[in-house]
Amino acid sequence: MSKASVSAADRKAYIVTGPTSGIGRLAAIELAKHGMVILVGRNLRKLDEVASVIQQKKQLAISIACDLSDVQSVRRAAAEIIALNLPIAGLLNNAGIMQMRSTTNALGWDTTFATNHLGPFALTEALLPHLPDSARVIFVASGVEDPKRTPAKAAGFRGGRFISVIASTRGEWQPGGSSNPGFDAYATSKQCILAATMALARENPRLRINAIEPGFTPNTGLGRDANAAFRLVANYILPLLAPFIRYWSTPKRASRLEAKVLTNQSGQTGIYYDERGESMLGSTLVQDRGFQDRVVAETRALLSSV
Ligand SMILES: NC(=O)c1ccc[n+]([C@@H]2O[C@H](COP(=O)([O-])OP(=O)(O)OC[C@H]3O[C@@H](n4cnc5c(N)ncnc54)[C@H](OP(=O)(O)O)[C@@H]3O)[C@@H](O)[C@H]2O)c1
């Protein structure tokens, strides 16, 4: 934990995962205008750098170490956050990865699925009982989960390829997926966390649980393990074309959207916001309540075995 004072407990507190890069970094800095920010990430040095940017503006931030691909690390982080006894107004599940080549975590689970679905789900479930009524929870999803999303198809995605939660941990996806296996892991992880968002919103009407698709946002760290040619296109060429690409956004715009939805005082819950802050629909599968409940039940069963 950084040296920031946690004594101003009368202020609202906002939890942000993945505040060390891209959209999350700017969202954390924006949210610090509204209250104390609890920065949750895997690299304490990077967290403390963001905390010091916030503290230099006489705003409050503290750092909590948490590797979202590791369930035990997530549980330790949740316990640390709970022990702070702060008035949590919002939880922004922003952290995520998109790997070009799949890797596995210490348990042998697909790292993308663990980081993008299991970790945020476990963190949220651990914190839920400690959130006051009307607190806000956001999951950052992605439109690539929808196999019908045309620009995502053009980029090589084939939508979520869900078989089961267990199969996803093994990196097994429905046949007919992307030629890039990392894309199937990413799309399926986002499909699961989006489905879980809708189920959790129904289960917890006292809270405001929503999802965001930030839009196609170049110049973040996403896909950072890609080869040099891919990164050249993503970081230098696509940004030039981005204004002409549907669903385009920028890190600044996307971060403002995350902060706006997290601090929004309206009672809306179970909404999936697009990059303009308007309500959108997920894939046909995600809209199916049976699928939403199945994902949550299988995820809980898996996590309870760890
Ligand atoms: N950029 C887009 O076009 C786009 C589109 C749709 C959705 N999204 C989603 O938007 C969110 C933010 O992405 P971004 O584009 O801003 O990417 P980014 O710049 O790579 O930021 C990702 C953040 O997640 C953190 N993170 C990664 N793995 C983690 C782990 N195991 N434990 C804890 N933190 C971890 C990173 O920490 P480190 O600094 O330590 O790596 C970083 O702070 C992600 O959920 C992404 O899937 C992005």
Short mmCIF file of C-alpha atoms and ligand atoms in Angstrom, two decimals:
data_model
loop_
_atom_site.label_atom_id
_atom_site.label_comp_id
_atom_site.label_asym_id
_atom_site.label_seq_id
_atom_site.Cartn_x
_atom_site.Cartn_y
_atom_site.Cartn_z
CA MET A 1 0.00 0.00 0.00
CA SER A 2 1.33 3.48 -0.76
CA LYS A 3 1.76 6.10 1.92
CA ALA A 4 -1.41 8.01 1.05
CA SER A 5 -3.60 8.85 4.00
CA VAL A 6 -6.68 6.64 4.36
CA SER A 7 -8.03 8.73 7.20
CA ALA A 8 -10.48 10.72 5.07
CA ALA A 9 -13.00 7.88 5.27
CA ASP A 10 -15.88 10.29 4.84
CA ARG A 11 -14.96 10.55 1.14
CA LYS A 12 -16.34 8.15 -1.44
CA ALA A 13 -13.94 5.49 -2.58
CA TYR A 14 -13.69 4.01 -6.08
CA ILE A 15 -11.87 0.77 -6.87
CA VAL A 16 -10.18 0.60 -10.28
CA THR A 17 -8.49 -2.53 -11.63
CA GLY A 18 -5.85 -2.15 -14.32
CA PRO A 19 -5.08 1.54 -13.57
CA THR A 20 -1.46 1.29 -14.74
CA SER A 21 -1.99 1.58 -18.50
CA GLY A 22 -4.35 2.69 -21.24
CA ILE A 23 -7.98 3.42 -20.45
CA GLY A 24 -7.80 2.42 -16.77
CA ARG A 25 -4.93 4.81 -15.98
CA LEU A 26 -6.86 7.80 -17.28
CA ALA A 27 -10.09 6.57 -15.64
CA ALA A 28 -8.34 6.37 -12.25
CA ILE A 29 -7.01 9.92 -12.63
CA GLU A 30 -10.50 11.11 -13.63
CA LEU A 31 -12.18 9.26 -10.75
CA ALA A 32 -9.81 10.82 -8.24
CA LYS A 33 -11.77 14.07 -8.79
CA HIS A 34 -14.78 12.30 -7.25
CA GLY A 35 -13.17 10.58 -4.28
CA MET A 36 -10.39 8.32 -3.08
CA VAL A 37 -9.17 5.84 -5.66
CA ILE A 38 -8.13 2.33 -4.72
CA LEU A 39 -5.68 1.29 -7.44
CA VAL A 40 -5.69 -2.48 -7.95
CA GLY A 41 -3.02 -4.05 -10.16
CA ARG A 42 -0.25 -6.59 -10.43
CA ASN A 43 2.74 -4.24 -10.39
CA LEU A 44 3.17 -2.17 -7.20
CA ARG A 45 5.81 0.10 -8.73
CA LYS A 46 3.46 1.06 -11.56
CA LEU A 47 0.53 1.46 -9.15
CA ASP A 48 2.52 3.77 -6.92
CA GLU A 49 3.53 5.86 -9.94
CA VAL A 50 -0.16 6.44 -10.76
CA ALA A 51 -0.89 7.05 -7.07
CA SER A 52 1.80 9.73 -6.95
CA VAL A 53 0.33 11.48 -10.03
CA ILE A 54 -3.01 11.61 -8.18
CA GLN A 55 -1.48 12.63 -4.85
CA GLN A 56 0.43 15.48 -6.49
CA LYS A 57 -2.98 16.99 -7.25
CA LYS A 58 -3.82 16.75 -3.53
CA GLN A 59 -6.22 13.89 -4.25
CA LEU A 60 -6.24 10.49 -2.57
CA ALA A 61 -5.07 7.16 -3.93
CA ILE A 62 -3.81 3.92 -2.46
CA SER A 63 -2.30 0.88 -4.16
CA ILE A 64 -3.36 -2.73 -3.65
CA ALA A 65 -1.34 -5.52 -5.27
CA CYS A 66 -3.50 -8.02 -7.12
CA ASP A 67 -2.81 -10.43 -9.96
CA LEU A 68 -6.24 -10.99 -11.46
CA SER A 69 -5.09 -14.20 -13.16
CA ASP A 70 -4.46 -15.71 -9.70
CA VAL A 71 -7.57 -16.42 -7.59
CA GLN A 72 -5.62 -16.47 -4.30
CA SER A 73 -4.08 -13.09 -5.09
CA VAL A 74 -7.57 -11.75 -5.86
CA ARG A 75 -8.88 -13.02 -2.52
CA ARG A 76 -5.97 -11.44 -0.62
CA ALA A 77 -6.57 -8.12 -2.40
CA ALA A 78 -10.30 -8.24 -1.63
CA ALA A 79 -9.54 -8.87 2.06
CA GLU A 80 -7.12 -5.91 2.08
CA ILE A 81 -9.72 -3.65 0.49
CA ILE A 82 -12.42 -4.75 2.94
CA ALA A 83 -10.04 -4.14 5.88
CA LEU A 84 -9.64 -0.51 4.77
CA ASN A 85 -13.29 -0.03 5.78
CA LEU A 86 -13.83 2.71 3.21
CA PRO A 87 -17.22 3.84 1.88
CA ILE A 88 -16.97 2.16 -1.54
CA ALA A 89 -19.15 3.93 -4.08
CA GLY A 90 -17.96 2.02 -7.13
CA LEU A 91 -15.93 -0.88 -8.46
CA LEU A 92 -14.52 -0.57 -11.98
CA ASN A 93 -13.43 -3.96 -13.33
CA ASN A 94 -11.30 -2.52 -16.14
CA ALA A 95 -8.18 -4.73 -16.24
CA GLY A 96 -7.92 -7.11 -19.16
CA ILE A 97 -5.51 -8.77 -21.56
CA MET A 98 -5.64 -9.92 -25.15
CA GLN A 99 -2.86 -12.39 -25.89
CA MET A 100 -1.74 -13.29 -29.38
CA ARG A 101 -0.36 -16.58 -28.14
CA SER A 102 -2.19 -18.22 -25.24
CA THR A 103 -0.38 -18.82 -21.96
CA THR A 104 -1.46 -20.56 -18.75
CA ASN A 105 -1.38 -19.45 -15.12
CA ALA A 106 0.08 -21.36 -12.15
CA LEU A 107 -3.00 -23.61 -12.05
CA GLY A 108 -2.62 -24.41 -15.76
CA TRP A 109 -5.65 -22.27 -16.66
CA ASP A 110 -5.83 -20.11 -19.76
CA THR A 111 -4.39 -16.78 -18.58
CA THR A 112 -6.75 -14.64 -20.65
CA PHE A 113 -9.85 -16.42 -19.35
CA ALA A 114 -8.52 -16.24 -15.77
CA THR A 115 -7.64 -12.53 -16.05
CA ASN A 116 -10.69 -11.29 -17.93
CA HIS A 117 -13.44 -13.44 -16.43
CA LEU A 118 -12.48 -15.48 -13.34
CA GLY A 119 -10.46 -12.74 -11.60
CA PRO A 120 -12.99 -9.88 -11.94
CA PHE A 121 -15.82 -12.26 -11.04
CA ALA A 122 -14.00 -13.48 -7.90
CA LEU A 123 -13.05 -9.93 -6.87
CA THR A 124 -16.61 -8.70 -7.32
CA GLU A 125 -18.18 -11.62 -5.45
CA ALA A 126 -15.78 -11.11 -2.54
CA LEU A 127 -16.60 -7.39 -2.34
CA LEU A 128 -20.36 -7.53 -3.03
CA PRO A 129 -21.50 -8.08 0.57
CA HIS A 130 -19.42 -5.06 1.62
CA LEU A 131 -20.84 -2.64 -0.94
CA PRO A 132 -23.47 -0.19 0.30
CA ASP A 133 -26.88 -0.03 -1.38
CA SER A 134 -26.78 1.69 -4.80
CA ALA A 135 -23.02 1.18 -5.15
CA ARG A 136 -21.92 0.84 -8.76
CA VAL A 137 -20.10 -2.08 -10.34
CA ILE A 138 -18.84 -1.96 -13.91
CA PHE A 139 -17.34 -4.72 -16.01
CA VAL A 140 -15.42 -3.66 -19.11
CA ALA A 141 -16.48 -6.08 -21.82
CA SER A 142 -15.84 -6.09 -25.57
CA GLY A 143 -18.04 -6.19 -28.64
CA VAL A 144 -15.80 -8.89 -30.12
CA GLU A 145 -17.77 -11.42 -28.03
CA ASP A 146 -20.56 -11.07 -30.60
CA PRO A 147 -19.93 -13.25 -33.68
CA LYS A 148 -22.16 -10.89 -35.70
CA ARG A 149 -20.10 -7.75 -35.04
CA THR A 150 -18.80 -6.93 -38.50
CA PRO A 151 -15.58 -4.94 -37.77
CA ALA A 152 -14.53 -7.58 -35.22
CA LYS A 153 -15.07 -10.29 -37.85
CA ALA A 154 -12.96 -8.30 -40.30
CA ALA A 155 -10.19 -8.14 -37.69
CA GLY A 156 -10.21 -11.95 -37.38
CA PHE A 157 -12.51 -12.51 -34.39
CA ARG A 158 -15.21 -15.18 -34.54
CA GLY A 159 -17.09 -14.23 -31.38
CA GLY A 160 -17.18 -16.13 -28.10
CA ARG A 161 -16.50 -19.86 -28.56
CA PHE A 162 -17.92 -21.06 -25.23
CA ILE A 163 -18.09 -24.78 -24.46
CA SER A 164 -18.10 -24.58 -20.66
CA VAL A 165 -16.27 -22.67 -17.95
CA ILE A 166 -14.02 -25.67 -17.25
CA ALA A 167 -13.25 -26.07 -20.97
CA SER A 168 -12.37 -22.36 -21.12
CA THR A 169 -9.84 -22.77 -18.32
CA ARG A 170 -8.26 -25.50 -20.46
CA GLY A 171 -8.16 -23.17 -23.47
CA GLU A 172 -10.71 -25.26 -25.36
CA TRP A 173 -13.03 -23.36 -27.65
CA GLN A 174 -15.85 -24.31 -30.01
CA PRO A 175 -14.50 -25.33 -33.41
CA GLY A 176 -14.68 -22.81 -36.26
CA GLY A 177 -13.01 -20.06 -34.28
CA SER A 178 -10.32 -17.54 -35.11
CA SER A 179 -7.07 -18.52 -36.79
CA ASN A 180 -5.52 -16.68 -33.82
CA PRO A 181 -6.31 -18.81 -30.73
CA GLY A 182 -5.67 -15.81 -28.47
CA PHE A 183 -8.69 -14.12 -30.07
CA ASP A 184 -11.03 -17.01 -29.11
CA ALA A 185 -9.79 -16.82 -25.51
CA TYR A 186 -10.33 -13.05 -25.44
CA ALA A 187 -13.79 -13.12 -27.06
CA THR A 188 -14.98 -16.00 -24.85
CA SER A 189 -13.67 -14.39 -21.66
CA LYS A 190 -15.50 -11.16 -22.52
CA GLN A 191 -18.67 -13.09 -23.43
CA CYS A 192 -18.60 -14.79 -20.02
CA ILE A 193 -18.00 -11.63 -18.00
CA LEU A 194 -20.76 -9.84 -19.94
CA ALA A 195 -23.21 -12.68 -19.30
CA ALA A 196 -22.19 -12.67 -15.62
CA THR A 197 -22.82 -8.90 -15.46
CA MET A 198 -26.43 -9.43 -16.48
CA ALA A 199 -26.96 -12.31 -14.02
CA LEU A 200 -25.33 -10.41 -11.14
CA ALA A 201 -27.49 -7.35 -11.89
CA ARG A 202 -30.63 -9.50 -11.61
CA GLU A 203 -29.39 -11.20 -8.43
CA ASN A 204 -28.44 -7.92 -6.68
CA PRO A 205 -31.18 -5.33 -7.29
CA ARG A 206 -29.84 -3.18 -4.42
CA LEU A 207 -26.69 -2.49 -6.50
CA ARG A 208 -26.15 -0.94 -9.96
CA ILE A 209 -24.23 -3.49 -12.03
CA ASN A 210 -23.50 -2.60 -15.65
CA ALA A 211 -21.06 -3.31 -18.47
CA ILE A 212 -19.22 -1.10 -20.94
CA GLU A 213 -17.89 -1.73 -24.44
CA PRO A 214 -15.30 1.09 -24.65
CA GLY A 215 -15.05 0.94 -28.43
CA PHE A 216 -12.09 0.29 -30.67
CA THR A 217 -9.40 2.21 -28.78
CA PRO A 218 -5.90 2.17 -30.28
CA ASN A 219 -2.78 3.31 -28.40
CA THR A 220 -3.35 1.36 -25.22
CA GLY A 221 -1.27 -1.60 -24.05
CA LEU A 222 -3.81 -4.17 -25.24
CA GLY A 223 -2.26 -6.85 -27.49
CA ARG A 224 1.21 -5.79 -26.39
CA ASP A 225 2.67 -9.28 -27.06
CA ALA A 226 1.85 -8.92 -30.77
CA ASN A 227 4.68 -8.88 -33.29
CA ALA A 228 6.24 -5.61 -34.46
CA ALA A 229 4.16 -5.43 -37.67
CA PHE A 230 0.88 -5.82 -35.75
CA ARG A 231 1.92 -3.16 -33.24
CA LEU A 232 2.98 -0.81 -36.01
CA VAL A 233 -0.45 -1.10 -37.64
CA ALA A 234 -2.31 -0.89 -34.30
CA ASN A 235 -0.37 2.04 -32.85
CA TYR A 236 0.48 4.17 -35.89
CA ILE A 237 -1.72 3.31 -38.88
CA LEU A 238 -5.09 2.44 -37.34
CA PRO A 239 -5.16 5.60 -35.19
CA LEU A 240 -5.00 7.60 -38.43
CA LEU A 241 -7.93 5.62 -39.83
CA ALA A 242 -9.74 5.31 -36.50
CA PRO A 243 -12.12 8.26 -36.98
CA PHE A 244 -13.45 6.47 -40.04
CA ILE A 245 -13.83 3.13 -38.24
CA ARG A 246 -17.17 2.30 -36.66
CA TYR A 247 -17.12 2.04 -32.86
CA TRP A 248 -13.90 4.10 -32.69
CA SER A 249 -12.78 5.73 -29.42
CA THR A 250 -9.68 7.14 -27.75
CA PRO A 251 -8.21 6.24 -24.33
CA LYS A 252 -9.29 9.65 -23.03
CA ARG A 253 -12.86 9.35 -24.28
CA ALA A 254 -13.17 5.74 -23.10
CA SER A 255 -11.80 6.62 -19.66
CA ARG A 256 -14.29 9.47 -19.30
CA LEU A 257 -17.09 7.08 -20.21
CA GLU A 258 -15.95 4.59 -17.55
CA ALA A 259 -15.77 7.36 -14.92
CA LYS A 260 -19.15 8.79 -15.97
CA VAL A 261 -20.96 5.45 -15.74
CA LEU A 262 -19.27 4.67 -12.41
CA THR A 263 -20.32 7.99 -10.85
CA ASN A 264 -23.74 8.14 -12.52
CA GLN A 265 -26.42 8.57 -9.89
CA SER A 266 -29.23 7.04 -11.97
CA GLY A 267 -30.72 3.77 -10.81
CA GLN A 268 -29.97 1.90 -14.02
CA THR A 269 -28.68 -1.63 -13.70
CA GLY A 270 -28.10 -4.50 -16.12
CA ILE A 271 -27.24 -2.07 -18.92
CA TYR A 272 -24.53 -2.69 -21.52
CA TYR A 273 -23.20 0.70 -22.63
CA ASP A 274 -21.55 1.30 -25.99
CA GLU A 275 -18.63 3.66 -26.64
CA ARG A 276 -21.02 6.65 -26.77
CA GLY A 277 -22.66 5.73 -23.47
CA GLU A 278 -25.79 4.45 -25.16
CA SER A 279 -27.44 1.14 -24.35
CA MET A 280 -26.48 -1.73 -26.66
CA LEU A 281 -27.18 -5.44 -26.88
CA GLY A 282 -24.67 -8.24 -26.45
CA SER A 283 -24.63 -11.34 -28.63
CA THR A 284 -27.73 -13.53 -28.86
CA LEU A 285 -26.08 -15.95 -26.42
CA VAL A 286 -25.32 -13.22 -23.88
CA GLN A 287 -28.96 -12.08 -23.97
CA ASP A 288 -30.13 -15.58 -23.00
CA ARG A 289 -30.84 -15.69 -19.24
CA GLY A 290 -30.22 -19.43 -19.20
CA PHE A 291 -26.70 -18.81 -20.53
CA GLN A 292 -26.12 -15.96 -18.05
CA ASP A 293 -27.12 -18.17 -15.12
CA ARG A 294 -25.10 -21.10 -16.43
CA VAL A 295 -21.93 -19.03 -16.68
CA VAL A 296 -22.38 -17.76 -13.12
CA ALA A 297 -23.18 -21.22 -11.69
CA GLU A 298 -20.21 -22.86 -13.43
CA THR A 299 -17.88 -20.02 -12.44
CA ARG A 300 -18.94 -20.24 -8.78
CA ALA A 301 -18.50 -24.02 -8.80
CA LEU A 302 -15.01 -23.71 -10.27
CA LEU A 303 -13.91 -20.94 -7.88
CA SER A 304 -15.22 -22.82 -4.86
CA SER A 305 -12.89 -25.70 -5.77
CA VAL A 306 -9.78 -23.49 -5.50
N1 LIG B 1 -8.33 -0.96 -26.34
C1 LIG B 1 -9.42 -1.42 -26.93
O1 LIG B 1 -9.63 -1.27 -28.17
C2 LIG B 1 -10.47 -2.16 -26.13
C3 LIG B 1 -11.67 -2.53 -26.76
C4 LIG B 1 -12.64 -3.22 -26.04
C5 LIG B 1 -12.40 -3.52 -24.70
N2 LIG B 1 -11.22 -3.15 -24.11
C6 LIG B 1 -11.02 -3.50 -22.70
O2 LIG B 1 -10.70 -2.33 -21.98
C7 LIG B 1 -9.95 -2.68 -20.80
C8 LIG B 1 -8.71 -1.80 -20.71
O3 LIG B 1 -7.86 -2.14 -21.79
P1 LIG B 1 -6.75 -1.18 -22.40
O4 LIG B 1 -6.99 -1.14 -23.87
O5 LIG B 1 -6.65 0.07 -21.63
O6 LIG B 1 -5.44 -2.11 -22.20
P2 LIG B 1 -4.06 -1.89 -21.42
O7 LIG B 1 -3.49 -0.55 -21.73
O8 LIG B 1 -3.23 -3.08 -21.76
O9 LIG B 1 -4.47 -1.93 -19.88
C9 LIG B 1 -4.76 -3.16 -19.25
C10 LIG B 1 -4.62 -3.02 -17.75
O10 LIG B 1 -4.94 -4.30 -17.17
C11 LIG B 1 -3.89 -4.65 -16.27
N3 LIG B 1 -3.73 -6.09 -16.15
C12 LIG B 1 -3.43 -6.98 -17.12
N4 LIG B 1 -3.31 -8.21 -16.60
C13 LIG B 1 -3.52 -8.11 -15.27
C14 LIG B 1 -3.49 -9.02 -14.19
N5 LIG B 1 -3.22 -10.32 -14.36
N6 LIG B 1 -3.75 -8.57 -12.95
C15 LIG B 1 -4.00 -7.25 -12.74
N7 LIG B 1 -4.03 -6.33 -13.72
C16 LIG B 1 -3.79 -6.76 -14.97
C17 LIG B 1 -2.63 -4.02 -16.90
O11 LIG B 1 -1.61 -3.97 -15.93
P3 LIG B 1 -0.04 -3.86 -16.34
O12 LIG B 1 0.23 -2.41 -16.56
O13 LIG B 1 0.67 -4.41 -15.15
O14 LIG B 1 0.18 -4.67 -17.57
C18 LIG B 1 -3.19 -2.68 -17.31
O15 LIG B 1 -3.24 -1.80 -16.21
C19 LIG B 1 -9.63 -4.17 -20.94
O16 LIG B 1 -10.54 -4.93 -20.18
C20 LIG B 1 -9.85 -4.44 -22.43
O17 LIG B 1 -10.17 -5.78 -22.70
C21 LIG B 1 -10.26 -2.48 -24.79
#
